[in-house]
Coordinates of C-alpha atoms and ligand atoms in Angstrom, one line a residue:
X12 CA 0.0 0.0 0.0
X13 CA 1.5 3.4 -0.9
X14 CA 0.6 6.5 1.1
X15 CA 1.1 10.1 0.1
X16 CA 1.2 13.3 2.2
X17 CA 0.4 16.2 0.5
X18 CA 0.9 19.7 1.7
X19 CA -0.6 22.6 0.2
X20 CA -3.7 20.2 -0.4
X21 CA -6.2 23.0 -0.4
X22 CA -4.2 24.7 -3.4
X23 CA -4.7 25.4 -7.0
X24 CA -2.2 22.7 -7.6
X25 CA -2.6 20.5 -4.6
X26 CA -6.0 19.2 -4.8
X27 CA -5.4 18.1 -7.7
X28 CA -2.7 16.0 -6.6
X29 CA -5.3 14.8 -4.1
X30 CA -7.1 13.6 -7.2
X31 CA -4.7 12.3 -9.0
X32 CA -3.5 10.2 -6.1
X33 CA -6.9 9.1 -5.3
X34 CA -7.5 8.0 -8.9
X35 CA -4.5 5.7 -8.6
X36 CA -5.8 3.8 -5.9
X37 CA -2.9 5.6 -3.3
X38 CA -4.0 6.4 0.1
X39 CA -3.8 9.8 0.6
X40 CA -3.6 12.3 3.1
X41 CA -4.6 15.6 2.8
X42 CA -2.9 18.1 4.8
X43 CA -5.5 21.3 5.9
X44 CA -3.7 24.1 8.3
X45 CA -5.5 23.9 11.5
X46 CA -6.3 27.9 11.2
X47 CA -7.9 26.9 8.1
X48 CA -11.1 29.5 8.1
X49 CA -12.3 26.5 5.5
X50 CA -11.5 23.5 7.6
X51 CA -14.7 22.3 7.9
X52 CA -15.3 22.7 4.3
X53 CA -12.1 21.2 3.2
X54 CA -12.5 18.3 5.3
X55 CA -16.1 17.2 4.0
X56 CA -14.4 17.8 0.4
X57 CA -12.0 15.9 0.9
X58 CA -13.0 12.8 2.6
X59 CA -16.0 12.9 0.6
X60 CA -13.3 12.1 -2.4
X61 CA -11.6 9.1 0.0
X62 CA -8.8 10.8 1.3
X63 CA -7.7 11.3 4.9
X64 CA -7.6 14.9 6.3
X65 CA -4.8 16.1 8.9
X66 CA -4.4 19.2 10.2
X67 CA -1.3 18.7 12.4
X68 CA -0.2 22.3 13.2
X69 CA 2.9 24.1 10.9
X70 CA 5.3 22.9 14.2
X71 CA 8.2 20.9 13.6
X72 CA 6.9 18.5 16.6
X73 CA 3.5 18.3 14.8
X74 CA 4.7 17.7 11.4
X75 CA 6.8 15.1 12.7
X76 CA 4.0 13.4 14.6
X77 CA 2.2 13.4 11.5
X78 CA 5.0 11.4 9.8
X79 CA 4.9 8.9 12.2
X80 CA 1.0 8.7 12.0
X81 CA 0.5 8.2 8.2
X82 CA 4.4 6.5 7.3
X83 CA 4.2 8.1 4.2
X84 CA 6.3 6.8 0.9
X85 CA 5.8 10.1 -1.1
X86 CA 5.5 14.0 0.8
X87 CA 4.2 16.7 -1.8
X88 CA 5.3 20.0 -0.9
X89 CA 2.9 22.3 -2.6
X90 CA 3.0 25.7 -0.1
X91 CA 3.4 28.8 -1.5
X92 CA 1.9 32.6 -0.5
X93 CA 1.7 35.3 -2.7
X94 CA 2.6 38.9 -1.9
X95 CA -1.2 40.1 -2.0
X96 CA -2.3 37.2 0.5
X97 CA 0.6 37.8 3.0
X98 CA -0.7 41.4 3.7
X99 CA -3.9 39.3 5.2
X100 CA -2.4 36.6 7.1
X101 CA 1.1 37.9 7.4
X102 CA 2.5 34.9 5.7
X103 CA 6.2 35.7 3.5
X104 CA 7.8 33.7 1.0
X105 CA 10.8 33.4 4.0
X106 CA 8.0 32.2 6.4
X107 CA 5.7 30.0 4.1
X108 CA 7.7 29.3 0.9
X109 CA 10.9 28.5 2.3
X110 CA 10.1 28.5 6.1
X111 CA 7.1 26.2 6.2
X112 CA 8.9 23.7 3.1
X113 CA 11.8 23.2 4.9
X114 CA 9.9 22.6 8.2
X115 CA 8.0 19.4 6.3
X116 CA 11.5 18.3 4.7
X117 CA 12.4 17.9 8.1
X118 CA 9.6 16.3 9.2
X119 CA 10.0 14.0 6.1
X120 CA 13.0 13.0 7.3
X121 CA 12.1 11.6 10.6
X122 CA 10.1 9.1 8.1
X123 CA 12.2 5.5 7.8
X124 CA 12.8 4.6 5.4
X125 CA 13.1 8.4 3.9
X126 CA 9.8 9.2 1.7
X127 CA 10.3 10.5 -1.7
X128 CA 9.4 14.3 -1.2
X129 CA 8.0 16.4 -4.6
X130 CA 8.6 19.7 -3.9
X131 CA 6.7 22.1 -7.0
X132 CA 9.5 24.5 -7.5
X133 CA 9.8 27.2 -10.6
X134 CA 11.0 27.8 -13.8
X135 CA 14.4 29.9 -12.9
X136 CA 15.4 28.3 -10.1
X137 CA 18.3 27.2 -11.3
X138 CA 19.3 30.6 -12.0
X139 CA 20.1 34.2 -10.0
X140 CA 17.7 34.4 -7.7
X141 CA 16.2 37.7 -8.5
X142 CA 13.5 38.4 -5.4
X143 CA 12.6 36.8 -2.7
X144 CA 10.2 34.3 -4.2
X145 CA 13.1 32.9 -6.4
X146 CA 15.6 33.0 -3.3
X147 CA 12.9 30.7 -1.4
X148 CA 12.8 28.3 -4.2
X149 CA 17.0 28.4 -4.8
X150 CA 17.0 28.1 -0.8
X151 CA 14.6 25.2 -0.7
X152 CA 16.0 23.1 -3.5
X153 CA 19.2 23.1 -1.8
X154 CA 18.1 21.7 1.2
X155 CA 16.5 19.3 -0.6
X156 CA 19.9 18.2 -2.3
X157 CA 22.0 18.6 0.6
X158 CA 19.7 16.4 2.8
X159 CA 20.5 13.6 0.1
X160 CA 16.5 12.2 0.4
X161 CA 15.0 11.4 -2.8
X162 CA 13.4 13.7 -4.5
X163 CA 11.6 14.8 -7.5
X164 CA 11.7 19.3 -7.9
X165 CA 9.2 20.3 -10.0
X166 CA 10.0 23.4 -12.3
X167 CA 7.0 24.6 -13.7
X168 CA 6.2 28.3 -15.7
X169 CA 2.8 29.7 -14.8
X170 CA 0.4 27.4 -13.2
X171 CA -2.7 28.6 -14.3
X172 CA -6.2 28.2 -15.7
X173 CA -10.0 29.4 -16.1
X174 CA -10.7 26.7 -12.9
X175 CA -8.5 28.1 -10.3
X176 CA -10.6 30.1 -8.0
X177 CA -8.5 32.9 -6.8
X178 CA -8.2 35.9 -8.6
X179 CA -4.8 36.8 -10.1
X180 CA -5.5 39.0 -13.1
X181 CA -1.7 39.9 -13.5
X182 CA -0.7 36.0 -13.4
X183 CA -3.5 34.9 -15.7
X184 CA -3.1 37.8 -18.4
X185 CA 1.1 36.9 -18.5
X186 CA 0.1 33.2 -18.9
X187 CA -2.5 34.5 -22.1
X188 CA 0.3 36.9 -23.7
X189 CA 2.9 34.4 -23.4
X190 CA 0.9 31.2 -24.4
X191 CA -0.6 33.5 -27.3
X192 CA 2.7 34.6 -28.7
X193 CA 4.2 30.7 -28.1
X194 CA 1.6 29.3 -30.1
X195 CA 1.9 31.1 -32.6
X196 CA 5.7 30.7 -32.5
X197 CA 4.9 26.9 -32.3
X198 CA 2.5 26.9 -35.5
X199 CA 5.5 28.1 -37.2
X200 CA 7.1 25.2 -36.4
X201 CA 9.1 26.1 -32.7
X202 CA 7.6 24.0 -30.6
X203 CA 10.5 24.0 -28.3
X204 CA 9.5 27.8 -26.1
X205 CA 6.1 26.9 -25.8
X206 CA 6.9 23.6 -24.4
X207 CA 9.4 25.4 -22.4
X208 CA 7.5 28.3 -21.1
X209 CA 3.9 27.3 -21.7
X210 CA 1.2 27.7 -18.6
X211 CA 0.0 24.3 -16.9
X212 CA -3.2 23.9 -15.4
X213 CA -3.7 22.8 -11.9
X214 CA -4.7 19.5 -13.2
X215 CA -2.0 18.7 -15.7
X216 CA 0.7 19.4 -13.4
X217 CA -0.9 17.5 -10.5
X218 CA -1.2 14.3 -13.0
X219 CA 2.5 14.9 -14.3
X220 CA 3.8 15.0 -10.3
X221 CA 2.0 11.9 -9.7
X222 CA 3.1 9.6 -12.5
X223 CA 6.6 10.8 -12.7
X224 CA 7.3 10.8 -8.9
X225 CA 5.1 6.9 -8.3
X226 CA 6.9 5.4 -11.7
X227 CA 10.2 5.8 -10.1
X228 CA 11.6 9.9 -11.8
X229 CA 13.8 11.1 -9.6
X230 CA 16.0 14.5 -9.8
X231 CA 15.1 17.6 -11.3
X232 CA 12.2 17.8 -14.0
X233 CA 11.5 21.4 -16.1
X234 CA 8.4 22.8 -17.5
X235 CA 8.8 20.5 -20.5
X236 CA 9.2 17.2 -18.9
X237 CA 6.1 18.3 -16.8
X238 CA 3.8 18.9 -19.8
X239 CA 5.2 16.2 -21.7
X240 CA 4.3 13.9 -18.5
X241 CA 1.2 15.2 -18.2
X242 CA -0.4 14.5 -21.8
Ligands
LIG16 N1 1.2 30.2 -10.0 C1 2.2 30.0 -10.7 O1 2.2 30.4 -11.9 C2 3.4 29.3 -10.2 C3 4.4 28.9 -11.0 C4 5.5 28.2 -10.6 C5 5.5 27.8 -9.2 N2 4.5 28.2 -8.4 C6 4.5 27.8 -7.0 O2 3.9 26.5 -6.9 C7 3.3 26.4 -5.6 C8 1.9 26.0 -5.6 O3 1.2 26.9 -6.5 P1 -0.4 27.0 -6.4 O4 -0.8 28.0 -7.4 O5 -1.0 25.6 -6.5 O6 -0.6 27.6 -5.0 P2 -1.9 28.1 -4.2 O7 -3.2 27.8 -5.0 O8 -1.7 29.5 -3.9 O9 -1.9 27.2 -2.9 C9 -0.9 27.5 -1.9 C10 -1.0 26.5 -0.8 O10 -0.2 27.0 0.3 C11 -0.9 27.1 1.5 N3 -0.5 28.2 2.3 C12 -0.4 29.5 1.9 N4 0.0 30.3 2.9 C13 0.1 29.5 4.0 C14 0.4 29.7 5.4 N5 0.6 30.9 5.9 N6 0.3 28.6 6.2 C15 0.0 27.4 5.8 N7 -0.3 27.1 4.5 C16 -0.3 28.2 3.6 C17 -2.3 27.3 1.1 O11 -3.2 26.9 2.2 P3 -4.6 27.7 2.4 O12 -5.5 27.2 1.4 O13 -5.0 27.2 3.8 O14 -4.3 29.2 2.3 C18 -2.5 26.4 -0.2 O15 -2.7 25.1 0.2 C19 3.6 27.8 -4.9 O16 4.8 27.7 -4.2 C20 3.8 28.7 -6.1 O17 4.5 29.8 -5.7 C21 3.5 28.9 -8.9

């Protein structure tokens, strides 16, 4: 019996993976922050769909008391805040992105044998890191090495589509402009930027996680192994 953990479940991205886990017969937990003001909500979704809900609190003693509850073989780490959001709930990339990643890396590793953990990284990462939501993603992904667990870092371009419920105008009007302008640099016969920088919905990328982290891909994989992977 495999077992996944994801955090970030109540995401764009991470119910998805919920899904797609689910639909492959994996037990699956689903991980809701306690302070959730949708807890309730989530939880009825969720198990609803078969999956088990926790809501261990965001403390390195409760994330690894989590661990030891569920034994999980794969951890997704899908967390991420956005400027605009952390003006409400005082969140930061430092304290969410890399804080609250690194936290569950941790707790991953308290795990034996050590769980595969599937962190969803960005497009750049491998480059200068810019601003701070790039230096939380460089940060993370070197933790992630340095530990020596297996892994499978996820390095996506815009995540985005008509289904995801929060509004980001500016995010959803770059992923038009560029997907307009790459498809009609693809119809031309370039199909190599679009596969390269090309949106991904929610869905897509949760289905490309799952399959390439549960059929053994390990390592880094960019925004075109991710859309390849997930058609
Ligand atoms: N959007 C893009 O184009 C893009 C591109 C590349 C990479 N990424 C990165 O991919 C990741 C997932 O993206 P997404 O669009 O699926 O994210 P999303 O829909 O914004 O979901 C973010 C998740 O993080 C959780 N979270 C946020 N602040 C938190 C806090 N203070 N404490 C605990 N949990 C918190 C949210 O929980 P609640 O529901 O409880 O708030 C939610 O589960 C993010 O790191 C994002 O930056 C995004």
């Amino acid at each position: 019996m495999t077992t996944a953990f994801i955090a970030g479940a109540t995401g764009y991205t991470g119910r998805s993976v919920v899904t797609s886990c689910l639909a492959r017969g994996i037990t699956t937990v689903a991980h809701v922050r306690p302070d959730s003001s949708r807890l309730d909500s989530w939880t009825s979704t969720f198990e609803g769909q078969g999956a088990t809900v926790d809501s261990s609190p965001w403390t390195p003693e409760g994330m690894a008391a989590a661990m030891r509850r569920h034994q999980p073989d794969f951890v997704f780490a899908l967390l991420g805040t956005t400027a605009k959001r952390g003006k409400t709930d005082g969140g930061s990339y430092e304290t969410v992105d890399y804080g609250l990643s690194v936290l569950l890396l941790g707790a991953a590793a308290t795990v034996e044998p050590w769980p595969c953990f599937v962190y969803l990284s960005s497009t750049g990462a491998d480059g200068p890191a810019i601003n701070a939501y790039m230096k939380a993603r460089v940060r993370v992904e070197k933790a992630i090495v340095d530990l020596g667990i297996n892994h499978l870092i996820a390095r996506p371009s815009f995540i985005s589509g008509d289904d995801r419920d929060e509004n980001r105008p500016a995010e959803r009007v770059g992923a038009t402009v560029v997907d307009g302008f790459l498809n009609t640099l693809s119809a031309v016969g370039l199909k190599g930027p679009r596969a390269k920088y090309g949106s991904i919905t929610g869905a897509q990328l949760a289905e490309a996680l799952v399959k390439l982290s549960t059929e053994g891909s390990r390592g880094v994989v960019e925004a075109a192994g991710l859309q390849a992977a997930a058609t």
